[in-house]
One Martini backbone bead per residue (centre of mass of N, CA, C, O) as a GRO file, in nm:
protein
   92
    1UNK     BB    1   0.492  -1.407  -1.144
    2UNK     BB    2   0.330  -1.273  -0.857
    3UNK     BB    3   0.098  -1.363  -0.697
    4UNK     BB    4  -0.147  -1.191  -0.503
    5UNK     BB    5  -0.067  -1.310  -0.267
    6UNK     BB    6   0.183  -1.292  -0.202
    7UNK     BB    7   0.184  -0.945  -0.262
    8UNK     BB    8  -0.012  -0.910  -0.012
    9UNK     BB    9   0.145  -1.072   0.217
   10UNK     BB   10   0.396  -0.883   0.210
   11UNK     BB   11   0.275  -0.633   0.296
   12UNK     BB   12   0.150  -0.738   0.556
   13UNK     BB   13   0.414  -0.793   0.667
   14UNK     BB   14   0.553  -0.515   0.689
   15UNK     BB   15   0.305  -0.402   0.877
   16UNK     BB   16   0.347  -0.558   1.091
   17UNK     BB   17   0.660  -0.617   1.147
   18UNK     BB   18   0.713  -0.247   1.148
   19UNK     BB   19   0.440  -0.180   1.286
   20UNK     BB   20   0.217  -0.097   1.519
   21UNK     BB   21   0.032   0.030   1.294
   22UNK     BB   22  -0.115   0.156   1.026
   23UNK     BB   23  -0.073   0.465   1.057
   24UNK     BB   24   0.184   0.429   1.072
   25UNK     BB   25   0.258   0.338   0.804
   26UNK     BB   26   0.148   0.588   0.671
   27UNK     BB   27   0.336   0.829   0.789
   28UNK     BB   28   0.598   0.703   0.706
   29UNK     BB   29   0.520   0.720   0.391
   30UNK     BB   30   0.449   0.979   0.411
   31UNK     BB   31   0.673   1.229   0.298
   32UNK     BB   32   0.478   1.499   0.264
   33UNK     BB   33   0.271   1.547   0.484
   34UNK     BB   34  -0.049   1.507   0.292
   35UNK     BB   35  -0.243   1.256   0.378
   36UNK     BB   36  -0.096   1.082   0.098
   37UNK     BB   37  -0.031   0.862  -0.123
   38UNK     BB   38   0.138   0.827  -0.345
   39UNK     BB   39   0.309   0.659  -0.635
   40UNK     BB   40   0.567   0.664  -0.483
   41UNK     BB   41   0.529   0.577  -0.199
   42UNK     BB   42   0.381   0.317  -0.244
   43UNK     BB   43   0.648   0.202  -0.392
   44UNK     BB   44   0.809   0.224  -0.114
   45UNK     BB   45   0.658  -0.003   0.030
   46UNK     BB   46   0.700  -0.241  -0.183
   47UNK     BB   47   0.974  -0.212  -0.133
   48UNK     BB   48   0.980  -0.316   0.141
   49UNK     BB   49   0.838  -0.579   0.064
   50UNK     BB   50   0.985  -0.714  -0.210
   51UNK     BB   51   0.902  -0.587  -0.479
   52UNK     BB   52   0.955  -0.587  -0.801
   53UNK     BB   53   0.949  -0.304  -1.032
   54UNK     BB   54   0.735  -0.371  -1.219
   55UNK     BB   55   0.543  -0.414  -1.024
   56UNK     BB   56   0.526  -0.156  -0.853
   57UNK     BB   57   0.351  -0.029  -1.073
   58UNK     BB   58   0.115  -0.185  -1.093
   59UNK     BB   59   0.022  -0.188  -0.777
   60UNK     BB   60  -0.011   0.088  -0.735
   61UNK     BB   61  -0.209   0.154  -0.957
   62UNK     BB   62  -0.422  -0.088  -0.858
   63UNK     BB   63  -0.457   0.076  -0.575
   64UNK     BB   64  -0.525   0.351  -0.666
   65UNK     BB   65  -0.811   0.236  -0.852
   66UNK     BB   66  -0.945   0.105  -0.651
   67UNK     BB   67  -0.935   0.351  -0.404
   68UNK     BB   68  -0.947   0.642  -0.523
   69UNK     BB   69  -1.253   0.832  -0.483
   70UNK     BB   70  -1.098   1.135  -0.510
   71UNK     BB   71  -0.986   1.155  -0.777
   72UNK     BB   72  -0.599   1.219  -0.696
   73UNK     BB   73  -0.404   0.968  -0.699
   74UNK     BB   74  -0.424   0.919  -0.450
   75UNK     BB   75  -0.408   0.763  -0.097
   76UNK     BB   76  -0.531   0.821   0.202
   77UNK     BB   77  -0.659   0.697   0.479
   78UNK     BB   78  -0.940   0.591   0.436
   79UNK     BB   79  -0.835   0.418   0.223
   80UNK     BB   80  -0.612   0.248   0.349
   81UNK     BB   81  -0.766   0.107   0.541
   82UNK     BB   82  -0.950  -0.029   0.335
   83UNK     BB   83  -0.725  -0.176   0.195
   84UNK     BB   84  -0.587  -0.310   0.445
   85UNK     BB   85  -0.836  -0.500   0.523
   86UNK     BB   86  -0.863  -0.654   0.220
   87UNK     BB   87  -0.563  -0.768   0.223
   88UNK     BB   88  -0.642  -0.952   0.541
   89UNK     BB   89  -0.866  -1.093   0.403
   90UNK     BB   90  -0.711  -1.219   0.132
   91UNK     BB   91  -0.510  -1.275   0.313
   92UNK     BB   92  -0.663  -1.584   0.452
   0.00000   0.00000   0.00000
C-alpha cells in the first residue's frame, strides 16, 4: 500500500502541474456545478492523481471525515482549500 506521503505528493502533482489555482482544480472537478465534491468527484480526481481504486475509496473517505466541517459528505470550496494547503505542508 502506498504511504501517507506518497498518496499527499501525486495529489499534489494533480493539482499543480494540471492546473493554474487550486480553484482551477476545484471547479473543474466539481462536474455538479454545486460548489462542492462529492465523493465521486474526489474519487476523480484521485483517479487523475494514479492512486489505484482501492485506495481512492479510503482517501477520499478520509478526506471528506477530517474536512468537512458541515457535516454534508460533500468537501466546498473553503474545506478544499484548507484541505490543500495542509497536503501542500505534509509533502514537503
Amino acid at each position: 500500500m502506498a504511504s501517507k506521503k506518497a498518496i499527499l505528493n501525486k495529489i499534489q502533482i494533480v493539482l499543480t502541474n494540471h492546473f493554474e489555482t487550486p480553484e482551477d482544480a476545484f471547479n473543474f472537478f466539481d462536474k455538479s456545478g454545486d460548489g462542492k465534491l462529492s465523493k465521486s468527484e474526489i474519487v476523480a480526481l484521485l483517479k487523475d492523481a494514479e492512486i489505484n481504486g482501492f485506495i481512492r475509496g479510503l482517501v477520499s473517505s478520509k478526506l471528506i471525515d477530517g474536512y468537512d466541517k458541515d457535516g454534508d459528505d460533500k468537501i466546498d470550496w473553503k474545506e478544499f482549500k484548507k484541505a490543500i494547503s495542509e497536503i501542500a505542508k505534509d509533502v514537503k
